[in-house]
PDB file of C-alpha atoms in Angstrom:
ATOM      1  CA  MET E  63      -0.108   0.108  -0.104  1.00  0.00           C
ATOM      2  CA  ALA E  64       1.194   3.785  -0.699  1.00  0.00           C
ATOM      3  CA  SER E  65      -0.431   6.995  -0.661  1.00  0.00           C
ATOM      4  CA  VAL E  66       0.460   9.878  -3.020  1.00  0.00           C
ATOM      5  CA  TRP E  67       0.514  13.486  -1.558  1.00  0.00           C
ATOM      6  CA  TYR E  68       0.554  16.544  -3.787  1.00  0.00           C
ATOM      7  CA  PRO E  69      -0.301  20.003  -4.176  1.00  0.00           C
ATOM      8  CA  ALA E  70      -3.855  20.541  -4.930  1.00  0.00           C
ATOM      9  CA  ARG E  71      -5.929  22.929  -7.218  1.00  0.00           C
ATOM     10  CA  GLN E  72      -8.760  22.686  -5.182  1.00  0.00           C
ATOM     11  CA  THR E  73     -10.439  20.740  -1.942  1.00  0.00           C
ATOM     12  CA  ARG E  74     -13.691  22.599  -1.450  1.00  0.00           C
ATOM     13  CA  GLY E  75     -16.126  19.637  -0.493  1.00  0.00           C
ATOM     14  CA  LEU E  76     -13.631  17.149  -0.876  1.00  0.00           C
ATOM     15  CA  PRO E  77     -13.140  15.011   2.637  1.00  0.00           C
ATOM     16  CA  LEU E  78     -10.167  15.462   4.831  1.00  0.00           C
ATOM     17  CA  ALA E  79      -7.691  12.496   4.819  1.00  0.00           C
ATOM     18  CA  PRO E  80      -7.393  10.364   7.822  1.00  0.00           C
ATOM     19  CA  TRP E  81      -3.994   9.626   9.422  1.00  0.00           C
ATOM     20  CA  MET E  82      -4.659   5.801   9.341  1.00  0.00           C
ATOM     21  CA  THR E  83      -7.654   4.185   8.449  1.00  0.00           C
ATOM     22  CA  GLU E  84      -9.847   2.772  11.447  1.00  0.00           C
ATOM     23  CA  SER E  85      -8.830  -0.477  11.252  1.00  0.00           C
ATOM     24  CA  ALA E  86      -5.172  -0.138  10.747  1.00  0.00           C
ATOM     25  CA  LEU E  87      -5.400   2.699  13.486  1.00  0.00           C
ATOM     26  CA  GLY E  88      -6.964   0.273  15.902  1.00  0.00           C
ATOM     27  CA  ALA E  89      -4.338  -2.679  15.251  1.00  0.00           C
ATOM     28  CA  LEU E  90      -1.676  -0.290  16.047  1.00  0.00           C
ATOM     29  CA  LEU E  91      -3.459   1.128  19.282  1.00  0.00           C
ATOM     30  CA  ALA E  92      -4.079  -2.546  20.511  1.00  0.00           C
ATOM     31  CA  ASP E  93      -0.215  -3.186  19.947  1.00  0.00           C
ATOM     32  CA  ALA E  94       0.900  -0.350  21.799  1.00  0.00           C
ATOM     33  CA  GLY E  95      -1.793  -1.026  24.543  1.00  0.00           C
ATOM     34  CA  PHE E  96      -3.655   2.023  24.351  1.00  0.00           C
ATOM     35  CA  PRO E  97      -7.196   1.995  25.378  1.00  0.00           C
ATOM     36  CA  LEU E  98      -8.486   4.472  23.004  1.00  0.00           C
ATOM     37  CA  ASP E  99     -11.129   4.306  20.168  1.00  0.00           C
ATOM     38  CA  PRO E 100      -9.619   4.209  16.764  1.00  0.00           C
ATOM     39  CA  ALA E 101     -12.851   6.071  15.539  1.00  0.00           C
ATOM     40  CA  LEU E 102     -11.698   9.208  16.916  1.00  0.00           C
ATOM     41  CA  GLY E 103      -8.374   9.206  15.121  1.00  0.00           C
ATOM     42  CA  PRO E 104      -6.793  12.116  13.849  1.00  0.00           C
ATOM     43  CA  LEU E 105      -7.276  13.777  10.576  1.00  0.00           C
ATOM     44  CA  THR E 106      -4.542  15.138   8.449  1.00  0.00           C
ATOM     45  CA  ALA E 107      -4.486  18.568   6.417  1.00  0.00           C
ATOM     46  CA  GLY E 108      -4.932  16.577   2.955  1.00  0.00           C
ATOM     47  CA  HIS E 109      -8.077  16.001   1.086  1.00  0.00           C
ATOM     48  CA  LEU E 110      -9.024  12.724  -0.489  1.00  0.00           C
ATOM     49  CA  ASP E 111      -8.725  12.415  -4.377  1.00  0.00           C
ATOM     50  CA  ALA E 112      -8.515  16.226  -5.093  1.00  0.00           C
ATOM     51  CA  PRO E 113      -7.180  17.446  -8.466  1.00  0.00           C
ATOM     52  CA  VAL E 114      -3.450  18.253  -8.668  1.00  0.00           C
ATOM     53  CA  LEU E 115      -2.208  21.487  -9.201  1.00  0.00           C
ATOM     54  CA  ARG E 116      -0.020  21.923 -12.199  1.00  0.00           C
ATOM     55  CA  PRO E 117       2.137  24.624 -11.990  1.00  0.00           C
ATOM     56  CA  GLY E 118       3.367  24.690 -15.220  1.00  0.00           C
ATOM     57  CA  HIS E 119       6.166  22.200 -14.666  1.00  0.00           C
ATOM     58  CA  ARG E 120       6.074  18.769 -13.436  1.00  0.00           C
ATOM     59  CA  LEU E 121       6.384  17.977  -9.666  1.00  0.00           C
ATOM     60  CA  PRO E 122       9.752  16.579  -8.120  1.00  0.00           C
ATOM     61  CA  VAL E 123       9.280  13.439  -6.332  1.00  0.00           C
ATOM     62  CA  LEU E 124      10.007  12.285  -3.175  1.00  0.00           C
ATOM     63  CA  VAL E 125       9.641   8.500  -1.483  1.00  0.00           C
ATOM     64  CA  TYR E 126       9.244   7.922   1.981  1.00  0.00           C
ATOM     65  CA  SER E 127      10.230   4.716   4.083  1.00  0.00           C
ATOM     66  CA  HIS E 128       8.865   3.991   7.691  1.00  0.00           C
ATOM     67  CA  GLY E 129      10.663   2.499  10.619  1.00  0.00           C
ATOM     68  CA  ALA E 130      10.449  -1.122  11.762  1.00  0.00           C
ATOM     69  CA  GLY E 131       6.818  -2.219  12.744  1.00  0.00           C
ATOM     70  CA  SER E 132       5.312   1.316  11.924  1.00  0.00           C
ATOM     71  CA  HIS E 133       3.324   2.431   8.809  1.00  0.00           C
ATOM     72  CA  ARG E 134       3.287   5.078   6.091  1.00  0.00           C
ATOM     73  CA  SER E 135       1.715   7.698   8.086  1.00  0.00           C
ATOM     74  CA  ASP E 136       4.351   7.889  10.805  1.00  0.00           C
ATOM     75  CA  HIS E 137       5.962  11.337   9.299  1.00  0.00           C
ATOM     76  CA  THR E 138       3.005  12.722   7.984  1.00  0.00           C
ATOM     77  CA  THR E 139       3.886  16.321   9.144  1.00  0.00           C
ATOM     78  CA  ILE E 140       6.752  16.368   7.150  1.00  0.00           C
ATOM     79  CA  VAL E 141       5.058  14.764   4.371  1.00  0.00           C
ATOM     80  CA  GLN E 142       2.416  17.693   4.454  1.00  0.00           C
ATOM     81  CA  GLU E 143       5.094  20.375   4.598  1.00  0.00           C
ATOM     82  CA  LEU E 144       6.714  18.910   1.149  1.00  0.00           C
ATOM     83  CA  ALA E 145       3.784  18.315  -0.665  1.00  0.00           C
ATOM     84  CA  GLY E 146       2.633  21.970   0.359  1.00  0.00           C
ATOM     85  CA  ASN E 147       5.903  23.149  -1.025  1.00  0.00           C
ATOM     86  CA  GLY E 148       5.499  21.919  -4.315  1.00  0.00           C
ATOM     87  CA  TYR E 149       6.663  17.947  -3.901  1.00  0.00           C
ATOM     88  CA  ALA E 150       4.831  14.777  -4.903  1.00  0.00           C
ATOM     89  CA  VAL E 151       5.587  12.504  -2.037  1.00  0.00           C
ATOM     90  CA  VAL E 152       4.822   8.908  -1.990  1.00  0.00           C
ATOM     91  CA  THR E 153       4.681   6.919   1.174  1.00  0.00           C
ATOM     92  CA  VAL E 154       5.122   3.344   1.466  1.00  0.00           C
ATOM     93  CA  ASP E 155       3.938   0.368   3.772  1.00  0.00           C
ATOM     94  CA  HIS E 156       6.344  -2.204   3.837  1.00  0.00           C
ATOM     95  CA  THR E 157       3.993  -5.119   3.746  1.00  0.00           C
ATOM     96  CA  TYR E 158       4.814  -7.652   6.804  1.00  0.00           C
ATOM     97  CA  ASP E 159       6.276  -4.957   9.052  1.00  0.00           C
ATOM     98  CA  THR E 160       3.716  -2.501   8.748  1.00  0.00           C
ATOM     99  CA  PHE E 161       0.032  -1.511  10.178  1.00  0.00           C
ATOM    100  CA  THR E 162      -1.830  -1.464   7.144  1.00  0.00           C
ATOM    101  CA  GLU E 163      -5.346  -2.124   5.492  1.00  0.00           C
ATOM    102  CA  PHE E 164      -5.751  -3.368   2.195  1.00  0.00           C
ATOM    103  CA  PRO E 165      -8.558  -2.174  -0.118  1.00  0.00           C
ATOM    104  CA  ASP E 166     -10.818  -5.695   0.623  1.00  0.00           C
ATOM    105  CA  GLY E 167     -10.522  -4.582   4.292  1.00  0.00           C
ATOM    106  CA  TRP E 168      -7.608  -7.218   4.939  1.00  0.00           C
ATOM    107  CA  VAL E 169      -5.542  -5.485   7.952  1.00  0.00           C
ATOM    108  CA  LEU E 170      -1.895  -6.580   8.191  1.00  0.00           C
ATOM    109  CA  THR E 171       0.271  -6.243  11.396  1.00  0.00           C
ATOM    110  CA  PRO E 172       4.025  -6.541  11.848  1.00  0.00           C
ATOM    111  CA  GLY E 173       5.596 -10.043  12.368  1.00  0.00           C
ATOM    112  CA  GLY E 174       5.734 -13.368  10.876  1.00  0.00           C
ATOM    113  CA  ILE E 175       7.891 -12.691   8.023  1.00  0.00           C
ATOM    114  CA  PRO E 176      10.935 -10.710   8.745  1.00  0.00           C
ATOM    115  CA  MET E 177      11.632  -7.885   6.704  1.00  0.00           C
ATOM    116  CA  SER E 178      15.563  -6.539   6.436  1.00  0.00           C
ATOM    117  CA  PRO E 179      16.510  -2.806   4.934  1.00  0.00           C
ATOM    118  CA  GLN E 180      17.229  -4.478   2.003  1.00  0.00           C
ATOM    119  CA  ASP E 181      13.511  -5.671   1.613  1.00  0.00           C
ATOM    120  CA  TYR E 182      12.679  -2.000   2.235  1.00  0.00           C
ATOM    121  CA  ALA E 183      14.639  -1.106  -0.429  1.00  0.00           C
ATOM    122  CA  ALA E 184      13.219  -3.654  -2.968  1.00  0.00           C
ATOM    123  CA  ASP E 185       9.899  -2.042  -2.062  1.00  0.00           C
ATOM    124  CA  LEU E 186      11.176   1.516  -2.871  1.00  0.00           C
ATOM    125  CA  ARG E 187      12.608   0.508  -6.063  1.00  0.00           C
ATOM    126  CA  PHE E 188       9.260  -1.077  -7.038  1.00  0.00           C
ATOM    127  CA  VAL E 189       7.661   2.048  -5.928  1.00  0.00           C
ATOM    128  CA  LEU E 190      10.039   4.120  -8.247  1.00  0.00           C
ATOM    129  CA  ASP E 191       8.740   1.878 -11.213  1.00  0.00           C
ATOM    130  CA  CYS E 192       5.603   2.883 -10.617  1.00  0.00           C
ATOM    131  CA  VAL E 193       6.644   6.438 -10.459  1.00  0.00           C
ATOM    132  CA  ASP E 194       8.046   6.202 -13.709  1.00  0.00           C
ATOM    133  CA  ALA E 195       4.893   4.585 -14.956  1.00  0.00           C
ATOM    134  CA  ILE E 196       2.643   7.747 -13.717  1.00  0.00           C
ATOM    135  CA  ALA E 197       5.246  10.174 -15.145  1.00  0.00           C
ATOM    136  CA  ALA E 198       4.949   8.225 -18.487  1.00  0.00           C
ATOM    137  CA  GLY E 199       0.740   8.404 -18.118  1.00  0.00           C
ATOM    138  CA  ARG E 200       0.442   5.134 -17.093  1.00  0.00           C
ATOM    139  CA  ASN E 201      -1.747   4.241 -14.118  1.00  0.00           C
ATOM    140  CA  PRO E 202       0.218   1.636 -11.885  1.00  0.00           C
ATOM    141  CA  ASP E 203      -2.692   0.795  -9.305  1.00  0.00           C
ATOM    142  CA  ALA E 204      -3.403  -2.590  -8.746  1.00  0.00           C
ATOM    143  CA  ASP E 205      -7.122  -2.810  -9.100  1.00  0.00           C
ATOM    144  CA  GLY E 206      -7.113  -0.178 -12.071  1.00  0.00           C
ATOM    145  CA  LYS E 207      -8.604   2.254  -9.921  1.00  0.00           C
ATOM    146  CA  ALA E 208      -8.829   5.797 -11.624  1.00  0.00           C
ATOM    147  CA  LEU E 209      -6.102   8.338 -10.090  1.00  0.00           C
ATOM    148  CA  PRO E 210      -6.836  11.933  -9.214  1.00  0.00           C
ATOM    149  CA  HIS E 211      -7.315  14.289 -11.959  1.00  0.00           C
ATOM    150  CA  GLY E 212      -4.119  15.709 -13.548  1.00  0.00           C
ATOM    151  CA  LEU E 213      -1.647  13.092 -11.634  1.00  0.00           C
ATOM    152  CA  LEU E 214      -0.996  11.149 -14.707  1.00  0.00           C
ATOM    153  CA  GLY E 215       1.806  12.872 -16.357  1.00  0.00           C
ATOM    154  CA  ALA E 216       2.605  15.129 -13.413  1.00  0.00           C
ATOM    155  CA  LEU E 217       5.443  13.830 -11.897  1.00  0.00           C
ATOM    156  CA  ASP E 218       9.136  14.502 -12.750  1.00  0.00           C
ATOM    157  CA  ALA E 219      10.862  11.177 -12.984  1.00  0.00           C
ATOM    158  CA  ARG E 220      13.971  13.029 -13.465  1.00  0.00           C
ATOM    159  CA  ARG E 221      13.923  14.581  -9.993  1.00  0.00           C
ATOM    160  CA  ILE E 222      13.412  12.094  -7.300  1.00  0.00           C
ATOM    161  CA  GLY E 223      14.436  12.176  -3.634  1.00  0.00           C
ATOM    162  CA  ALA E 224      14.051   9.669  -0.764  1.00  0.00           C
ATOM    163  CA  PHE E 225      13.955   9.827   3.029  1.00  0.00           C
ATOM    164  CA  GLY E 226      12.973   7.587   5.747  1.00  0.00           C
ATOM    165  CA  TRP E 227      12.918   7.363   9.569  1.00  0.00           C
ATOM    166  CA  SER E 228      15.067   4.386  11.297  1.00  0.00           C
ATOM    167  CA  LYS E 229      15.372   1.127   9.250  1.00  0.00           C
ATOM    168  CA  GLY E 230      13.719   3.352   6.427  1.00  0.00           C
ATOM    169  CA  GLY E 231      16.578   5.714   6.762  1.00  0.00           C
ATOM    170  CA  THR E 232      18.966   2.748   6.196  1.00  0.00           C
ATOM    171  CA  ALA E 233      16.867   1.685   3.300  1.00  0.00           C
ATOM    172  CA  THR E 234      17.014   5.047   1.674  1.00  0.00           C
ATOM    173  CA  ALA E 235      20.838   4.874   1.904  1.00  0.00           C
ATOM    174  CA  LEU E 236      20.639   1.369   0.172  1.00  0.00           C
ATOM    175  CA  THR E 237      17.957   2.340  -2.494  1.00  0.00           C
ATOM    176  CA  MET E 238      20.451   5.063  -3.408  1.00  0.00           C
ATOM    177  CA  LEU E 239      23.255   2.673  -3.716  1.00  0.00           C
ATOM    178  CA  ALA E 240      21.177   0.439  -5.817  1.00  0.00           C
ATOM    179  CA  ASP E 241      19.387   2.875  -8.047  1.00  0.00           C
ATOM    180  CA  ARG E 242      20.750   6.237  -9.504  1.00  0.00           C
ATOM    181  CA  ARG E 243      17.190   7.339  -9.907  1.00  0.00           C
ATOM    182  CA  VAL E 244      17.285   8.758  -6.418  1.00  0.00           C
ATOM    183  CA  SER E 245      19.281  12.103  -6.486  1.00  0.00           C
ATOM    184  CA  ALA E 246      19.414  12.960  -2.849  1.00  0.00           C
ATOM    185  CA  GLY E 247      18.691  11.400   0.323  1.00  0.00           C
ATOM    186  CA  LEU E 248      17.674  11.884   3.984  1.00  0.00           C
ATOM    187  CA  GLY E 249      18.287   9.451   6.594  1.00  0.00           C
ATOM    188  CA  ILE E 250      16.144  10.085   9.799  1.00  0.00           C
ATOM    189  CA  ASP E 251      18.033   8.568  12.738  1.00  0.00           C
ATOM    190  CA  GLY E 252      18.741   5.780  10.832  1.00  0.00           C
ATOM    191  CA  PRO E 253      21.036   2.731  12.367  1.00  0.00           C
ATOM    192  CA  MET E 254      22.720   2.124   9.100  1.00  0.00           C
ATOM    193  CA  GLN E 255      22.939  -1.674   9.675  1.00  0.00           C
ATOM    194  CA  PRO E 256      24.079  -3.991   8.582  1.00  0.00           C
ATOM    195  CA  THR E 257      27.211  -2.122   7.817  1.00  0.00           C
ATOM    196  CA  ILE E 258      27.366   0.003   4.601  1.00  0.00           C
ATOM    197  CA  THR E 259      31.041   0.046   3.210  1.00  0.00           C
ATOM    198  CA  THR E 260      30.039   1.043  -0.258  1.00  0.00           C
ATOM    199  CA  ASP E 261      30.875   4.571  -1.337  1.00  0.00           C
ATOM    200  CA  LEU E 262      27.721   6.930  -2.295  1.00  0.00           C
ATOM    201  CA  ASP E 263      28.372   9.783  -4.567  1.00  0.00           C
ATOM    202  CA  ARG E 264      25.116  11.702  -4.196  1.00  0.00           C
ATOM    203  CA  PRO E 265      23.708  14.176  -1.523  1.00  0.00           C
ATOM    204  CA  PHE E 266      22.930  12.441   1.673  1.00  0.00           C
ATOM    205  CA  MET E 267      21.669  14.165   4.958  1.00  0.00           C
ATOM    206  CA  MET E 268      21.427  12.634   8.421  1.00  0.00           C
ATOM    207  CA  MET E 269      19.257  13.923  11.315  1.00  0.00           C
ATOM    208  CA  THR E 270      20.552  11.886  14.151  1.00  0.00           C
ATOM    209  CA  ALA E 271      19.175  11.523  17.705  1.00  0.00           C
ATOM    210  CA  GLU E 272      20.348   8.017  19.287  1.00  0.00           C
ATOM    211  CA  PHE E 273      21.712   6.481  16.268  1.00  0.00           C
ATOM    212  CA  THR E 274      24.728   9.264  16.361  1.00  0.00           C
ATOM    213  CA  ARG E 275      28.134   8.544  14.597  1.00  0.00           C
ATOM    214  CA  ALA E 276      29.672   8.718  18.283  1.00  0.00           C
ATOM    215  CA  ALA E 277      27.458   6.078  19.362  1.00  0.00           C
ATOM    216  CA  MET E 278      27.074   3.851  16.490  1.00  0.00           C
ATOM    217  CA  PRO E 279      29.909   2.346  14.764  1.00  0.00           C
ATOM    218  CA  ASP E 280      27.656   1.477  11.636  1.00  0.00           C
ATOM    219  CA  VAL E 281      26.566   5.178  11.600  1.00  0.00           C
ATOM    220  CA  ALA E 282      30.095   6.370  11.858  1.00  0.00           C
ATOM    221  CA  GLU E 283      31.567   3.919   8.821  1.00  0.00           C
ATOM    222  CA  PHE E 284      28.474   5.158   6.604  1.00  0.00           C
ATOM    223  CA  TRP E 285      29.634   8.497   7.059  1.00  0.00           C
ATOM    224  CA  THR E 286      32.896   7.885   5.649  1.00  0.00           C
ATOM    225  CA  HIS E 287      31.517   6.755   2.286  1.00  0.00           C
ATOM    226  CA  LEU E 288      29.706   9.870   1.657  1.00  0.00           C
ATOM    227  CA  ARG E 289      31.472  11.323  -1.174  1.00  0.00           C
ATOM    228  CA  GLY E 290      29.197  13.760  -2.391  1.00  0.00           C
ATOM    229  CA  TYR E 291      27.291  16.470  -0.338  1.00  0.00           C
ATOM    230  CA  ARG E 292      26.924  15.411   3.084  1.00  0.00           C
ATOM    231  CA  LEU E 293      25.383  16.794   6.318  1.00  0.00           C
ATOM    232  CA  ASN E 294      24.696  15.534   9.948  1.00  0.00           C
ATOM    233  CA  ILE E 295      22.374  17.608  12.041  1.00  0.00           C
ATOM    234  CA  GLN E 296      21.174  16.906  15.415  1.00  0.00           C
ATOM    235  CA  ALA E 297      18.564  18.636  17.465  1.00  0.00           C
ATOM    236  CA  ALA E 298      19.407  18.728  21.476  1.00  0.00           C
ATOM    237  CA  GLY E 299      16.892  16.908  23.774  1.00  0.00           C
ATOM    238  CA  ALA E 300      15.863  14.637  20.685  1.00  0.00           C
ATOM    239  CA  VAL E 301      15.583  10.965  20.956  1.00  0.00           C
ATOM    240  CA  HIS E 302      14.416   8.357  18.314  1.00  0.00           C
ATOM    241  CA  HIS E 303      10.874   9.105  18.505  1.00  0.00           C
ATOM    242  CA  THR E 304      11.459  12.830  18.610  1.00  0.00           C
ATOM    243  CA  TYR E 305      11.351  12.800  14.947  1.00  0.00           C
ATOM    244  CA  GLY E 306       8.145  12.086  13.465  1.00  0.00           C
ATOM    245  CA  ASP E 307       4.212  12.651  14.149  1.00  0.00           C
ATOM    246  CA  ASP E 308       4.903  10.848  17.615  1.00  0.00           C
ATOM    247  CA  ALA E 309       6.335  14.388  18.850  1.00  0.00           C
ATOM    248  CA  SER E 310       2.677  16.046  18.497  1.00  0.00           C
ATOM    249  CA  LEU E 311       0.355  12.688  19.065  1.00  0.00           C
ATOM    250  CA  ILE E 312       2.008  11.204  22.168  1.00  0.00           C
ATOM    251  CA  PRO E 313       1.735  14.176  24.225  1.00  0.00           C
ATOM    252  CA  GLN E 314      -1.927  14.140  23.304  1.00  0.00           C
ATOM    253  CA  VAL E 315      -2.533  10.519  24.046  1.00  0.00           C
ATOM    254  CA  GLY E 316      -0.790  10.873  27.307  1.00  0.00           C
ATOM    255  CA  ARG E 317      -3.104  13.793  28.561  1.00  0.00           C
ATOM    256  CA  ILE E 318      -6.068  11.356  27.776  1.00  0.00           C
ATOM    257  CA  LEU E 319      -4.300   8.498  29.544  1.00  0.00           C
ATOM    258  CA  GLY E 320      -2.994   9.939  32.471  1.00  0.00           C
ATOM    259  CA  MET E 321       0.700   9.713  31.590  1.00  0.00           C
ATOM    260  CA  THR E 322       3.098  11.965  33.539  1.00  0.00           C
ATOM    261  CA  ASP E 323       5.410  14.430  31.973  1.00  0.00           C
ATOM    262  CA  GLN E 324       8.672  11.984  32.586  1.00  0.00           C
ATOM    263  CA  GLN E 325       6.661   8.949  30.968  1.00  0.00           C
ATOM    264  CA  ILE E 326       6.093  11.446  27.961  1.00  0.00           C
ATOM    265  CA  GLN E 327       9.477  12.576  27.637  1.00  0.00           C
ATOM    266  CA  GLU E 328      10.913   9.047  27.912  1.00  0.00           C
ATOM    267  CA  TRP E 329       8.862   8.592  24.757  1.00  0.00           C
ATOM    268  CA  ILE E 330       9.624  11.647  22.838  1.00  0.00           C
ATOM    269  CA  GLY E 331      12.816  13.520  24.499  1.00  0.00           C
ATOM    270  CA  THR E 332      12.650  16.975  25.803  1.00  0.00           C
ATOM    271  CA  LEU E 333      12.582  18.883  22.867  1.00  0.00           C
ATOM    272  CA  ASP E 334       9.353  20.936  22.635  1.00  0.00           C
ATOM    273  CA  PRO E 335       7.143  19.119  20.443  1.00  0.00           C
ATOM    274  CA  ALA E 336       6.411  21.854  18.227  1.00  0.00           C
ATOM    275  CA  ARG E 337       9.755  22.995  17.657  1.00  0.00           C
ATOM    276  CA  SER E 338      10.354  19.456  16.929  1.00  0.00           C
ATOM    277  CA  LEU E 339       8.096  19.495  14.338  1.00  0.00           C
ATOM    278  CA  ARG E 340       9.033  22.592  12.691  1.00  0.00           C
ATOM    279  CA  ILE E 341      12.677  21.713  12.968  1.00  0.00           C
ATOM    280  CA  GLN E 342      11.980  18.442  10.949  1.00  0.00           C
ATOM    281  CA  GLN E 343       9.933  20.687   8.313  1.00  0.00           C
ATOM    282  CA  ALA E 344      12.100  23.322   7.773  1.00  0.00           C
ATOM    283  CA  TYR E 345      15.463  21.143   7.219  1.00  0.00           C
ATOM    284  CA  SER E 346      13.887  18.238   5.053  1.00  0.00           C
ATOM    285  CA  LEU E 347      12.497  21.002   2.946  1.00  0.00           C
ATOM    286  CA  ALA E 348      15.573  23.064   2.724  1.00  0.00           C
ATOM    287  CA  PHE E 349      17.580  19.892   1.899  1.00  0.00           C
ATOM    288  CA  PHE E 350      15.613  18.606  -0.837  1.00  0.00           C
ATOM    289  CA  ASP E 351      14.795  22.285  -2.459  1.00  0.00           C
ATOM    290  CA  GLN E 352      18.746  22.604  -2.772  1.00  0.00           C
ATOM    291  CA  HIS E 353      19.339  19.489  -4.076  1.00  0.00           C
ATOM    292  CA  LEU E 354      16.515  18.581  -6.363  1.00  0.00           C
ATOM    293  CA  ARG E 355      15.331  22.155  -7.408  1.00  0.00           C
ATOM    294  CA  HIS E 356      18.971  23.840  -7.059  1.00  0.00           C
ATOM    295  CA  ARG E 357      17.304  26.449  -4.591  1.00  0.00           C
ATOM    296  CA  ARG E 358      20.549  27.395  -2.322  1.00  0.00           C
ATOM    297  CA  ARG E 359      19.374  27.297   1.394  1.00  0.00           C
ATOM    298  CA  HIS E 360      21.583  29.039   4.054  1.00  0.00           C
ATOM    299  CA  LEU E 361      19.553  27.292   6.631  1.00  0.00           C
ATOM    300  CA  LEU E 362      22.157  23.961   5.500  1.00  0.00           C
ATOM    301  CA  ASP E 363      25.234  26.260   6.160  1.00  0.00           C
ATOM    302  CA  GLY E 364      25.514  26.299   9.926  1.00  0.00           C
ATOM    303  CA  PRO E 365      23.788  27.066  12.948  1.00  0.00           C
ATOM    304  CA  SER E 366      20.950  29.647  12.678  1.00  0.00           C
ATOM    305  CA  ARG E 367      19.400  31.878  14.922  1.00  0.00           C
ATOM    306  CA  ASP E 368      15.981  30.789  13.888  1.00  0.00           C
ATOM    307  CA  PHE E 369      16.704  27.150  15.157  1.00  0.00           C
ATOM    308  CA  PRO E 370      19.205  27.082  18.028  1.00  0.00           C
ATOM    309  CA  GLU E 371      18.343  23.867  19.151  1.00  0.00           C
ATOM    310  CA  VAL E 372      19.737  22.371  16.064  1.00  0.00           C
ATOM    311  CA  GLU E 373      23.611  21.241  15.896  1.00  0.00           C
ATOM    312  CA  PHE E 374      25.775  20.591  12.853  1.00  0.00           C
ATOM    313  CA  ILE E 375      27.945  17.591  13.523  1.00  0.00           C
ATOM    314  CA  ARG E 376      31.222  18.172  11.648  1.00  0.00           C
TER     315      ARG E 376
END
């Protein structure tokens, strides 16, 4: 399963897209031990089946890979920011290591079949083939469902980036090593395991928290093989789950379930949630704008007064 996010021409009268389907969210909540009603799940800022805004050129494309046992909605706040700034973003559920619902109502949860970062990368390469099909005016939907108006032919298959969190960050690097269609990659606290020893000659940015070069020999080794543009940033007070929608959702869940501040911080760190989301949005957009659109972003040059929490790891 995959979702395609993009700038819309108009959204009047169209329903808001749910963060997850109710059945998939119910399975996720049950697995996490959260006694919450999935029917009250969050909505996104996106609208279902909106016509595509065609700004006179094709849309650069980004593909997103989630972490182990997660799902394609896990970084929707970043995805919406990118789509709202002119990107088409394809978010991917890695079957057998995700909470997902298929069109026939079949709900799949993680476990049973091991999934490696290489398997994730194979999924992403398949999705890149689907991107090529849409760019060429062909519909890759498995059931032949009509795509939103204007999507066929709207994607620019010559400008593709990838990003992912945790295992998805490792998969992003492996995809780039195997497929030159991806011109730039962002790894969000990826462990880079198993050890990557192949040189990568295209831009790659690491947004680290727990899987740092100082703490993880695999991450440090991967850094030495980045032969193109490379950047490593880290937000003070961030932990692994600081990056992603958990930064916003866990405090809300915590208030409902009576979690203490300490329990919430153990989950998402001490960085203010609103600042966490803004940092992720700003630096992701700046990175892909610079390397897919050739728009120089001084935000990537070094420490910023706008984001004093962000450290550049040289």
